[in-house]
PDB file of C-alpha atoms in Angstrom:
ATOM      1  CA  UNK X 729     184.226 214.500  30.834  1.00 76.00           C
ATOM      2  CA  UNK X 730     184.598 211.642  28.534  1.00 80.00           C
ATOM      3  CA  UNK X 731     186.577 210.024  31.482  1.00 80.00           C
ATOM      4  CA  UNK X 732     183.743 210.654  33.966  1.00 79.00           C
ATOM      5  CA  UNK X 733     181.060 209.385  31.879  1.00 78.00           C
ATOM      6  CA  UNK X 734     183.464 205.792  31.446  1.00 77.00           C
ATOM      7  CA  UNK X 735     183.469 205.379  34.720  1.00 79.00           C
ATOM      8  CA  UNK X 736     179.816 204.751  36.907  1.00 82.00           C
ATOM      9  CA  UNK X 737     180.372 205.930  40.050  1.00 84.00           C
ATOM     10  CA  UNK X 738     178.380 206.748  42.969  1.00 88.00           C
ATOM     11  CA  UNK X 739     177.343 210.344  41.537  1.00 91.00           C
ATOM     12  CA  UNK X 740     176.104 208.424  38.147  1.00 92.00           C
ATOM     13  CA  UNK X 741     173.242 206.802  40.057  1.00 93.00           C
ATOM     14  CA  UNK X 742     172.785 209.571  42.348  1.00 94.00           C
ATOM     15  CA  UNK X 743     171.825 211.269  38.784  1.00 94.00           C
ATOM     16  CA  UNK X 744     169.264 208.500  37.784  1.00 94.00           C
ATOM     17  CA  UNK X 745     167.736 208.395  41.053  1.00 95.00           C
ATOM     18  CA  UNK X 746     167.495 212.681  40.988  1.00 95.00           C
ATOM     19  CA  UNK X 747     165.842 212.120  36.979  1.00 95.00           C
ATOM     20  CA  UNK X 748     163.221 209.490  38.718  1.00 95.00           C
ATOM     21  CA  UNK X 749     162.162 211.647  41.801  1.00 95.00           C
ATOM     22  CA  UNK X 750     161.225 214.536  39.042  1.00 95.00           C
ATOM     23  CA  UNK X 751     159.276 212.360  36.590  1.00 95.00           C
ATOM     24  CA  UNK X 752     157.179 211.211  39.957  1.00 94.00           C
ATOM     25  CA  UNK X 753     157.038 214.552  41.155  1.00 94.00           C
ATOM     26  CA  UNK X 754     155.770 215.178  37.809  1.00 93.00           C
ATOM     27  CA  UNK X 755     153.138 212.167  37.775  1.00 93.00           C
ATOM     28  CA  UNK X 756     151.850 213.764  41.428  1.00 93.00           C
ATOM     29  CA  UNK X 757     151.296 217.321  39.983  1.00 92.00           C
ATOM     30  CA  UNK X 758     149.902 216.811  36.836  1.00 92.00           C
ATOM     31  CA  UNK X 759     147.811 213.527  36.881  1.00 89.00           C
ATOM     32  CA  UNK X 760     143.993 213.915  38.170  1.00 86.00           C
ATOM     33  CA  UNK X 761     143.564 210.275  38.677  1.00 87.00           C
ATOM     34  CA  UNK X 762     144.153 208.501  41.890  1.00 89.00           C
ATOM     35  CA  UNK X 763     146.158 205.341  40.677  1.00 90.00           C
ATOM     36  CA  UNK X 764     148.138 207.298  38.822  1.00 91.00           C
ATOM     37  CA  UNK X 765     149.188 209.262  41.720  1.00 92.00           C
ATOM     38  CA  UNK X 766     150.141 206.279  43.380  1.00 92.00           C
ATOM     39  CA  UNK X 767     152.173 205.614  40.638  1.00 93.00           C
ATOM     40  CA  UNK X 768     153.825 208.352  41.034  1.00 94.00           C
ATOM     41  CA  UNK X 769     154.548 208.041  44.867  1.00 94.00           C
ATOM     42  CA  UNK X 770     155.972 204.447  44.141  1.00 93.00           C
ATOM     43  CA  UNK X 771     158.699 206.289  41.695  1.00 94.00           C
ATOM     44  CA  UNK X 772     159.361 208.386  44.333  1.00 95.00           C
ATOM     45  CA  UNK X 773     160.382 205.844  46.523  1.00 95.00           C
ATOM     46  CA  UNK X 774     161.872 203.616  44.400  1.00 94.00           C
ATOM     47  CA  UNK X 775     164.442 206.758  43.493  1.00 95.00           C
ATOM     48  CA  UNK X 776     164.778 207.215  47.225  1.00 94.00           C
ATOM     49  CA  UNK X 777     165.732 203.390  48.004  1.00 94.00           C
ATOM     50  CA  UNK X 778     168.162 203.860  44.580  1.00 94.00           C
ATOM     51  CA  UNK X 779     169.646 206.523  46.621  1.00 94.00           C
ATOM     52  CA  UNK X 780     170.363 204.187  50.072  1.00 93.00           C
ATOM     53  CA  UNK X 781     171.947 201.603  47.908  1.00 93.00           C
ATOM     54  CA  UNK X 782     173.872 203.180  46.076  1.00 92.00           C
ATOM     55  CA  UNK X 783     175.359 205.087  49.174  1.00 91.00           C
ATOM     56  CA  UNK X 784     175.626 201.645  50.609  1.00 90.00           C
ATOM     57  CA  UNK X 785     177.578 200.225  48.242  1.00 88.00           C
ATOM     58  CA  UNK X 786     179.900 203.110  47.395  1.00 88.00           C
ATOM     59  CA  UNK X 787     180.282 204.542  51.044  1.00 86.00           C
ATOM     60  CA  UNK X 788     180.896 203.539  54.432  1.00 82.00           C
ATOM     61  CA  UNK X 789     177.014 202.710  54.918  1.00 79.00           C
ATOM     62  CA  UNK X 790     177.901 199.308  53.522  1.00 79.00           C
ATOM     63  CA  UNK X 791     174.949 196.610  54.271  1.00 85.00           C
ATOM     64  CA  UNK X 792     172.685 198.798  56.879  1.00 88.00           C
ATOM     65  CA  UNK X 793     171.774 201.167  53.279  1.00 89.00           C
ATOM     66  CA  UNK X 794     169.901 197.714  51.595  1.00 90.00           C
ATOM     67  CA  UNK X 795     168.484 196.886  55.228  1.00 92.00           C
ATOM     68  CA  UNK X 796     166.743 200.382  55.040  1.00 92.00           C
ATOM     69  CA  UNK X 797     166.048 199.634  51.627  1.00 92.00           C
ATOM     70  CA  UNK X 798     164.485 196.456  52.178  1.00 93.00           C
ATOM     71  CA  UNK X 799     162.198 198.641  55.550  1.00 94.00           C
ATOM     72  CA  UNK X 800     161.372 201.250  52.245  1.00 94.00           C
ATOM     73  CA  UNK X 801     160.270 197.911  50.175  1.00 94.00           C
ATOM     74  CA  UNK X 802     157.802 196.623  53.012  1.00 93.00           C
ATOM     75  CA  UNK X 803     156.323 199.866  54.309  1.00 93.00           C
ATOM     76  CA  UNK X 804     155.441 200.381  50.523  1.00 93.00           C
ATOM     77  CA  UNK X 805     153.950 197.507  50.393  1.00 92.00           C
ATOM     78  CA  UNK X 806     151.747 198.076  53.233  1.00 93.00           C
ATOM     79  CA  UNK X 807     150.907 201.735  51.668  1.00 92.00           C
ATOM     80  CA  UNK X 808     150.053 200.670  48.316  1.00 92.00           C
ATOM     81  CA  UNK X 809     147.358 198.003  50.226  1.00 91.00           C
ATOM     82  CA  UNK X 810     145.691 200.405  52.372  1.00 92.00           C
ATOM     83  CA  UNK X 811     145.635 203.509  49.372  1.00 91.00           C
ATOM     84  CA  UNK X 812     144.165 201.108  47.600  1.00 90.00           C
ATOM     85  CA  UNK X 813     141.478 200.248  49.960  1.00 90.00           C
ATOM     86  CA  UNK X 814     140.967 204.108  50.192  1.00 89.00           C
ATOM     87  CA  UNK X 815     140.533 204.614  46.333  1.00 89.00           C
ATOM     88  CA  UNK X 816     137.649 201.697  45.831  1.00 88.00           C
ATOM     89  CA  UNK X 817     136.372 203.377  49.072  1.00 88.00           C
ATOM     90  CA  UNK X 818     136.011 206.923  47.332  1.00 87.00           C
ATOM     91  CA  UNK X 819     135.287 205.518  44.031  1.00 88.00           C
ATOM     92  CA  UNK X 820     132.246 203.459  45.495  1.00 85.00           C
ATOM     93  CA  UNK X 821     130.819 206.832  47.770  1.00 84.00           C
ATOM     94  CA  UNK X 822     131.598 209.342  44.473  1.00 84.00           C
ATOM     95  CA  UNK X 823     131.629 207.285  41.443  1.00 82.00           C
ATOM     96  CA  UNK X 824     134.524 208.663  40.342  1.00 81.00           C
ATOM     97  CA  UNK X 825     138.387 208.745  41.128  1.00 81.00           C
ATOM     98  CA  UNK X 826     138.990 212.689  40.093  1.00 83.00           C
ATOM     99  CA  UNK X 827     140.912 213.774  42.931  1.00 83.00           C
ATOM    100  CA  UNK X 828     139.239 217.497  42.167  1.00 83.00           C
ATOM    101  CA  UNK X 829     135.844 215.827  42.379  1.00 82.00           C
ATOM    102  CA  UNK X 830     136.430 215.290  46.338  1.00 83.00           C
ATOM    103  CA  UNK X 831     136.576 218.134  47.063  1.00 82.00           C
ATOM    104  CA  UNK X 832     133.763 217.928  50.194  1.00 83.00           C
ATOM    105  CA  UNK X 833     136.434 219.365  53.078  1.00 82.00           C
ATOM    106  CA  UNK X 834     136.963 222.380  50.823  1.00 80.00           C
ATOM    107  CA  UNK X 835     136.159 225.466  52.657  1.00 70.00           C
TER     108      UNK X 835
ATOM    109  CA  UNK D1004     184.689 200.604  27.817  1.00 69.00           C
ATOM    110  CA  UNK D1005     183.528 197.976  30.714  1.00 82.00           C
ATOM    111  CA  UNK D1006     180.675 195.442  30.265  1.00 86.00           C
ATOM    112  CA  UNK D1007     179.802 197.138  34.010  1.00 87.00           C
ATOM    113  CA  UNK D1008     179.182 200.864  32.255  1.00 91.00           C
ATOM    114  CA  UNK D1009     177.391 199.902  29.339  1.00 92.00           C
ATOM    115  CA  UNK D1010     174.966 197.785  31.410  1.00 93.00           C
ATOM    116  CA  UNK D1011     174.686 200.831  33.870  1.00 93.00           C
ATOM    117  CA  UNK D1012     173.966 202.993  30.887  1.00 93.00           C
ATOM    118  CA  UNK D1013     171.641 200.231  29.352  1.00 94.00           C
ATOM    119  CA  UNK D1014     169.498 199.930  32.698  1.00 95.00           C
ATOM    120  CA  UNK D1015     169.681 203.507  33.382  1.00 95.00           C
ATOM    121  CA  UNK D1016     168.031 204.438  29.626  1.00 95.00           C
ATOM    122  CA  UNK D1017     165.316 201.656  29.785  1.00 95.00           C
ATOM    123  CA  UNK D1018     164.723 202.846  33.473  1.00 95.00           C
ATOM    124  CA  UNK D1019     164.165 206.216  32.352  1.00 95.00           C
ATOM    125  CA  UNK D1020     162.463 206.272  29.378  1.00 96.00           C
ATOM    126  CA  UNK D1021     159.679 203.944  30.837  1.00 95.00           C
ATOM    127  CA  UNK D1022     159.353 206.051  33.267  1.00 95.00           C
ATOM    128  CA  UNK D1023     158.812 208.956  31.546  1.00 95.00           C
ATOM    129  CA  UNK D1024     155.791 207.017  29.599  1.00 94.00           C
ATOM    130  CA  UNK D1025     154.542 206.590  32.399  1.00 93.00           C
ATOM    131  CA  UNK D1026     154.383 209.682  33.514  1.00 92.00           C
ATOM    132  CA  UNK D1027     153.346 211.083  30.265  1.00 91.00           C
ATOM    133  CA  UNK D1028     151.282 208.151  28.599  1.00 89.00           C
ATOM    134  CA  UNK D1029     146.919 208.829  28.424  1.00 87.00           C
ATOM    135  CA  UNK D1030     145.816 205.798  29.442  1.00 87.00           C
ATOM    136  CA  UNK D1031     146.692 204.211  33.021  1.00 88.00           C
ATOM    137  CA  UNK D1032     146.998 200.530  31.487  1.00 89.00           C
ATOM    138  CA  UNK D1033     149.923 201.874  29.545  1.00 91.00           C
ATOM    139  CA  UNK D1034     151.037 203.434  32.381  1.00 92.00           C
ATOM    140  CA  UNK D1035     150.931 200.167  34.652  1.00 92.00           C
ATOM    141  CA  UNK D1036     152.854 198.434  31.740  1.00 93.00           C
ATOM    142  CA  UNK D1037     155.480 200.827  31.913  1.00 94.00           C
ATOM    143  CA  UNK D1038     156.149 200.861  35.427  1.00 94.00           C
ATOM    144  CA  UNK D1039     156.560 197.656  35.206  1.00 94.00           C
ATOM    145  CA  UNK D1040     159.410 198.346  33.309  1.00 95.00           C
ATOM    146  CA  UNK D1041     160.862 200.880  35.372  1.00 95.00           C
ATOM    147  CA  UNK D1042     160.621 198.880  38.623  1.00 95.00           C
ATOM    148  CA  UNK D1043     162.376 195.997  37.049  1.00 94.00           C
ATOM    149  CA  UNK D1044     165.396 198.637  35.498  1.00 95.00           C
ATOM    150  CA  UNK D1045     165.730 199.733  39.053  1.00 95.00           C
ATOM    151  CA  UNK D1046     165.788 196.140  40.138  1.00 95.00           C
ATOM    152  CA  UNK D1047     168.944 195.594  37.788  1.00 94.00           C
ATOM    153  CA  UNK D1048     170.627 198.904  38.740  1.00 94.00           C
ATOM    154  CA  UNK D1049     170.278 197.036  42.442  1.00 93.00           C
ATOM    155  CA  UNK D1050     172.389 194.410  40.910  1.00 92.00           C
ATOM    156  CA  UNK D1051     175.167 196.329  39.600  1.00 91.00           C
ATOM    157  CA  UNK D1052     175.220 197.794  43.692  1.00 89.00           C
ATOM    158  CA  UNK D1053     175.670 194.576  44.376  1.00 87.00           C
ATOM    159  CA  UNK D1054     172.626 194.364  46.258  1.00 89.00           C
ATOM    160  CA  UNK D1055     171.212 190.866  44.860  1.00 89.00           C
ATOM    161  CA  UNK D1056     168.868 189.997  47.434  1.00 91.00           C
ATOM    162  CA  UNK D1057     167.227 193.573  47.070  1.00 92.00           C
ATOM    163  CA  UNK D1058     166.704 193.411  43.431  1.00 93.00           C
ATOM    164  CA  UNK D1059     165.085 189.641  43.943  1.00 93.00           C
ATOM    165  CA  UNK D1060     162.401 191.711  46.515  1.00 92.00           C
ATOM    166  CA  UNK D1061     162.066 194.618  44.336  1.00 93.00           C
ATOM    167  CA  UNK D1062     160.620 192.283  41.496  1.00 94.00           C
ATOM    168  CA  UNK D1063     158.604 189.841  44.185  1.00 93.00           C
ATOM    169  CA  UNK D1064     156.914 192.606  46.139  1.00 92.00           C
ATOM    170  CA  UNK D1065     156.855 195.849  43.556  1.00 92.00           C
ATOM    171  CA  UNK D1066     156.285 193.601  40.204  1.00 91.00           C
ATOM    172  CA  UNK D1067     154.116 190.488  41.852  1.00 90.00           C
ATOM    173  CA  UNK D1068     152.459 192.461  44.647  1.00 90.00           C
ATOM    174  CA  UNK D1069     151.900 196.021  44.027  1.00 92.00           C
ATOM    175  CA  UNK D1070     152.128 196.149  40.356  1.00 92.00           C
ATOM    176  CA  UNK D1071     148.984 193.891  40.284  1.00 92.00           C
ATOM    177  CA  UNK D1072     147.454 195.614  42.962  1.00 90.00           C
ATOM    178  CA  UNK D1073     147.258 198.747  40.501  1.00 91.00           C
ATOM    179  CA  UNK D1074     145.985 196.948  37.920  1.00 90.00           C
ATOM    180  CA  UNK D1075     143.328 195.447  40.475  1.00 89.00           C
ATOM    181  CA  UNK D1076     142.756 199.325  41.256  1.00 88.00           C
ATOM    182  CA  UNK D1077     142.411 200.134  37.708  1.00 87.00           C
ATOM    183  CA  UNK D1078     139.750 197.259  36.881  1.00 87.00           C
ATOM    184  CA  UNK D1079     137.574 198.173  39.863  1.00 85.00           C
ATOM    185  CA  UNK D1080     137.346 201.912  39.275  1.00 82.00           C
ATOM    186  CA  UNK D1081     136.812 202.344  35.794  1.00 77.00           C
ATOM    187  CA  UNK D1082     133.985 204.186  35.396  1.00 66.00           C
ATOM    188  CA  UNK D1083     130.942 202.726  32.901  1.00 59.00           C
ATOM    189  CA  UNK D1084     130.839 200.229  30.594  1.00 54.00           C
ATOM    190  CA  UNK D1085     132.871 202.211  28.205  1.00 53.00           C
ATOM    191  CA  UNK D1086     136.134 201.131  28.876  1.00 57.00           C
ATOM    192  CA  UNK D1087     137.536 204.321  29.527  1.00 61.00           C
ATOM    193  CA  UNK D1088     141.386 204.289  30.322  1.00 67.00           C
ATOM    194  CA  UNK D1089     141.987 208.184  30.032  1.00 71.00           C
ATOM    195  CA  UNK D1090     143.794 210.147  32.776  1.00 72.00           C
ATOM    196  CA  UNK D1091     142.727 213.850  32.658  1.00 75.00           C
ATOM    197  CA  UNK D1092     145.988 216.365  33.026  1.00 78.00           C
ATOM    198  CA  UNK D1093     146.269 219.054  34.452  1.00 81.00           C
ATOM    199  CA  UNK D1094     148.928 222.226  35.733  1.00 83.00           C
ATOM    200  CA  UNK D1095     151.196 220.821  33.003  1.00 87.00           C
ATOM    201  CA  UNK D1096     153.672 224.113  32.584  1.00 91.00           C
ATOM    202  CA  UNK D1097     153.513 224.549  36.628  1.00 91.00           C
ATOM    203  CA  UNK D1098     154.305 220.975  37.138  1.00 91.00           C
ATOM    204  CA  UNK D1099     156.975 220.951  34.659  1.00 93.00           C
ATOM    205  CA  UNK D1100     158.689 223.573  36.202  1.00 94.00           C
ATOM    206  CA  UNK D1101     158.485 222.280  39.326  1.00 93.00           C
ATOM    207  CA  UNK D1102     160.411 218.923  38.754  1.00 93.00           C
ATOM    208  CA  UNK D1103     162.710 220.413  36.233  1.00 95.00           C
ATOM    209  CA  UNK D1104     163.832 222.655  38.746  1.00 95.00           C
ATOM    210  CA  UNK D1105     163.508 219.860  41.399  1.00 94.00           C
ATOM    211  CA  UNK D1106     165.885 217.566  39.033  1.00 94.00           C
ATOM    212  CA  UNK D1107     167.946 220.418  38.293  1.00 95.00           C
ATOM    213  CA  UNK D1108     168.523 221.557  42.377  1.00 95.00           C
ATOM    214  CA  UNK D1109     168.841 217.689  42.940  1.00 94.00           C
ATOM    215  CA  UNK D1110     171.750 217.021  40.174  1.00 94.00           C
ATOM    216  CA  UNK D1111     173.545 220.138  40.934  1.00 94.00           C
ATOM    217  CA  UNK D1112     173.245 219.375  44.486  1.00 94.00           C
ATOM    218  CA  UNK D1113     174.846 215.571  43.715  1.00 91.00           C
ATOM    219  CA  UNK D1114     177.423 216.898  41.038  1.00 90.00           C
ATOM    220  CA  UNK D1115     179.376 219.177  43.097  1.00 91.00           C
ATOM    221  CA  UNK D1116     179.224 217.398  46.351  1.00 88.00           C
ATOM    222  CA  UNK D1117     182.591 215.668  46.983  1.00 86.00           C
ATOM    223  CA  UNK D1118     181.579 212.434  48.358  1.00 85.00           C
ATOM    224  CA  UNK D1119     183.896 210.310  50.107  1.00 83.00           C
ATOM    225  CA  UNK D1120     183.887 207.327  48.315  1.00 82.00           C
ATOM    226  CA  UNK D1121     185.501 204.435  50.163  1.00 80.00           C
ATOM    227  CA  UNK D1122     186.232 201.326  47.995  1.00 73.00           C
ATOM    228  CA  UNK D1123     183.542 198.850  48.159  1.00 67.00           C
ATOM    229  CA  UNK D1124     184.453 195.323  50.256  1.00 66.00           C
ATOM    230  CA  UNK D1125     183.764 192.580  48.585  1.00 66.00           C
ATOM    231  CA  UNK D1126     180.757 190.297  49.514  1.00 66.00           C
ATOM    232  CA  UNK D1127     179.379 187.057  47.424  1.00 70.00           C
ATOM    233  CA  UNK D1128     176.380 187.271  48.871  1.00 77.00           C
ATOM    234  CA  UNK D1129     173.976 189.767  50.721  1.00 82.00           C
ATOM    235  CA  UNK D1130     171.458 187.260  51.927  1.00 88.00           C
ATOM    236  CA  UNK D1131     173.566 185.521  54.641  1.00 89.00           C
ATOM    237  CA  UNK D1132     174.538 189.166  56.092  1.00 88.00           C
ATOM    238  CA  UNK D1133     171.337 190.538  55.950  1.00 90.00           C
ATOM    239  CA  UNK D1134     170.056 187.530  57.690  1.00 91.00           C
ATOM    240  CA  UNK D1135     172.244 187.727  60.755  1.00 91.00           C
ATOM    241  CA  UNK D1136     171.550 191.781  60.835  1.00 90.00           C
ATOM    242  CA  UNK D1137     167.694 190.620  60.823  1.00 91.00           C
ATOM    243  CA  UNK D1138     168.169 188.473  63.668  1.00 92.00           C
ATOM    244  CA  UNK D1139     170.648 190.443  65.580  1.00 91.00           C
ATOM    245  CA  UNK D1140     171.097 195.105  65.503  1.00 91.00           C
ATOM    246  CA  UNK D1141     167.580 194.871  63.296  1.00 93.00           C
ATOM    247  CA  UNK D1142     165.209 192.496  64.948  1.00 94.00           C
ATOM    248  CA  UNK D1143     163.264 195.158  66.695  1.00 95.00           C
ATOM    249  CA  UNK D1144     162.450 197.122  63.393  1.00 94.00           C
ATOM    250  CA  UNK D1145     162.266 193.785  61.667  1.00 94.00           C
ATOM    251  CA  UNK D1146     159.308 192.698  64.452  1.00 95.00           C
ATOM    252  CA  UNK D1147     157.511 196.516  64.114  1.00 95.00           C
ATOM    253  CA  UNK D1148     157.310 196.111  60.293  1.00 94.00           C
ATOM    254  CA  UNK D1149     155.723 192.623  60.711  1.00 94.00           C
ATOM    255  CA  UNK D1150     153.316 193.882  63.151  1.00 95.00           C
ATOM    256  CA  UNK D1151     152.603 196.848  60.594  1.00 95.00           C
ATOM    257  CA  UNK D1152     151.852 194.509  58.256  1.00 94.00           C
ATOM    258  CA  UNK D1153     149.493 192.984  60.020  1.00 95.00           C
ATOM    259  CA  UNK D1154     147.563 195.568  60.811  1.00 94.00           C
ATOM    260  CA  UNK D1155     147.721 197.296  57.285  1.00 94.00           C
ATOM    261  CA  UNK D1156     146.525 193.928  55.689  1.00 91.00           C
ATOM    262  CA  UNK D1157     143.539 193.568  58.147  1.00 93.00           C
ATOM    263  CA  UNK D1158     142.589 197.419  58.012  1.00 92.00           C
ATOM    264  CA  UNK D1159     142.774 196.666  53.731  1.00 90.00           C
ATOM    265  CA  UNK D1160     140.223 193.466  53.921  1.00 89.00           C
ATOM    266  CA  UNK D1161     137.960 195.394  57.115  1.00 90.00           C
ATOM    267  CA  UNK D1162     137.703 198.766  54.220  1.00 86.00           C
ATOM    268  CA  UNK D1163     136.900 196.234  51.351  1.00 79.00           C
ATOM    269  CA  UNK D1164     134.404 194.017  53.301  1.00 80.00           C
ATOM    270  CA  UNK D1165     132.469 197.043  54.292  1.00 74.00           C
ATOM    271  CA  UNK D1166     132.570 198.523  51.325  1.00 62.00           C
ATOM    272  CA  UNK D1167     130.449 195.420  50.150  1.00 60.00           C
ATOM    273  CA  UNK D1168     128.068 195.200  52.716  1.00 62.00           C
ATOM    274  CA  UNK D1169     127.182 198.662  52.075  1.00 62.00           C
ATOM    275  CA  UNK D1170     126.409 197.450  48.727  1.00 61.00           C
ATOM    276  CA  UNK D1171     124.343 195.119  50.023  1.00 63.00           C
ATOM    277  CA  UNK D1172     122.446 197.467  52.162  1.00 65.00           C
ATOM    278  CA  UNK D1173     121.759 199.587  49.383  1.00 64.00           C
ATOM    279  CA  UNK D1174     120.363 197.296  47.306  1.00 59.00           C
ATOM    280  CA  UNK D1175     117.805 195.965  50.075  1.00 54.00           C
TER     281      UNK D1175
END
C-alpha cells in the first residue's frame, strides 16, 4: 500500500480526475444558480481532459490524448461564450437566474 | 520519496480542496476564486504528464478567458442593488449520494482495472509535435473547431446586442 501510494502512476490521477467529476456532479445537482452550474460543467470537463492526458502519457495514446485535450479546451471555450449569452438572456426576460424560476415549458 | 510524488500529492490536495469550496462555498465570488485555483492545480498536474503546452492553454483560455467570463456573468446578473452573492441549495442528501456513489463506481472502476501501462517515450517538448499533428492527421478537426468558433463568437455578440436593443425598445 505504502509502496503504491510512493509511486504516482496512471491509476493515481485516474483517482483525482474520478474525485473532480463528483464534486461537479455535485455543483450541477445541488446549486440553483446558473453560473454556478456552469461551474460545475467546467469541472466536469476539466476531470475528463485530466483523464485523456493522463492516458496519453502513461499509455500507448501518446500525443493524440493532449490533441483531444486541447479540442476539449476550445469547444469549452466556445460553450462557456454562448451559456453565457443564454444566462444574461434569461436574466434580462425573468429578472432572475433561479433555474426553478424558468420553469415556463413545465407541463 | 521523489520530488515527482510529493508535487503530485501537493497539486492533487490544492486541486481538490478548492474544488470542493467551490462546490460548497455560499457566495459565487468565492466560488469563482476558487476555481481559479482548481483550474490552475489541474494545469500543473498537466505538467507532471508532461503535457507543457496543455497546461500553458489551460491557464490562457480557462484562467484568462472563461474564468473572467464568469465573473462578467456574475456582475451582470446580480440581482438589486444589494449586492447579493448567495447561491440557494438545494437536494443536498440526494445530490450527495449521487456523486459519492458516482466517485465511488468511478474509483472502483479505475482501481481494479489492470491497465497496460507502456513506459512513457521521452519528448522535450510537446509544441513542435503537436504542431506538425495540427498541420498534418488533425487539420480537418483543427479547421471545424475554428469555424465553430466563429460562429459561437458571432451567435454570443448577435444574443448580447439584441438583448440591448430590446432594452432600448422598452424604454421608448
Amino acid at each position: 500500500m505504502i509502496q503504491w501510494l510512493a509511486e504516482p502512476g496512471l491509476t493515481h490521477f485516474l483517482i483525482v480526475s474520478a474525485i473532480l467529476f463528483s464534486l461537479g456532479l455535485m455543483a450541477i445537482l445541488t446549486k440553483r444558480n446558473i453560473i454556478m452550474v456552469l461551474m460545475g460543467v467546467e469541472l466536469i470537463l476539466n476531470s475528463a481532459n485530466i483523464n485523456f492526458i493522463a492516458f496519453s502519457r502513461f499509455t500507448e495514446l501518446s500525443l493524440d490524448g493532449q490533441m483531444i485535450g486541447l479540442f476539449v479546451i476550445i469547444i469549452a471555450a466556445a460553450e462557456a461564450a454562448v451559456a453565457l449569452a443564454i444566462a444574461l438572456n434569461v436574466y434580462n426576460r425573468f429578472k432572475s437566474i433561479n433555474l426553478d424560476d424558468i420553469s415556463l415549458m413545465k407541463g | 520519496m521523489e520530488m515527482t510524488t510529493i508535487l503530485f500529492y501537493l497539486f492533487s490536495i490544492v486541486t481538490i480542496t478548492s474544488a470542493s469550496i467551490m462546490v460548497f462555498s455560499k457566495n459565487i465570488v468565492h466560488s469563482a476564486f476558487a476555481l481559479m485555483f482548481t483550474l490552475m492545480g489541474v494545469a500543473a498536474l498537466y505538467v507532471l504528464l508532461y503535457a507543457d503546452f496543455l497546461a500553458a492553454t489551460q491557464i490562457l483560455v480557462y484562467v484568462g478567458g472563461i474564468l473572467i467570463l464568469i465573473l462578467f456573468g456574475v456582475m451582470l446578473t446580480t440581482q438589486g442593488q444589494s449586492f447579493n452573492f448567495k447561491t440557494i441549495t438545494v437536494n443536498l442528501v440526494p445530490a450527495s449520494i449521487a456523486s459519492v456513489a458516482a466517485a465511488g463506481l468511478l474509483i472502483f472502476v479505475f482501481t481494479r482495472t489492470e491497465w497496460t501501462v507502456s513506459e512513457p517515450n521521452e519528448h522535450s517538448d510537446t509544441v513542435h509535435s503537436l504542431g506538425m499533428m495540427l498541420m498534418g492527421d488533425y487539420v480537418l478537426p483543427f479547421i471545424l473547431v475554428g469555424f465553430l468558433l466563429l460562429v459561437a463568437i458571432i451567435g454570443a455578440i448577435v444574443m448580447a446586442t439584441r438583448l440591448s436593443t430590446e432594452i432600448e425598445n422598452q424604454s421608448n
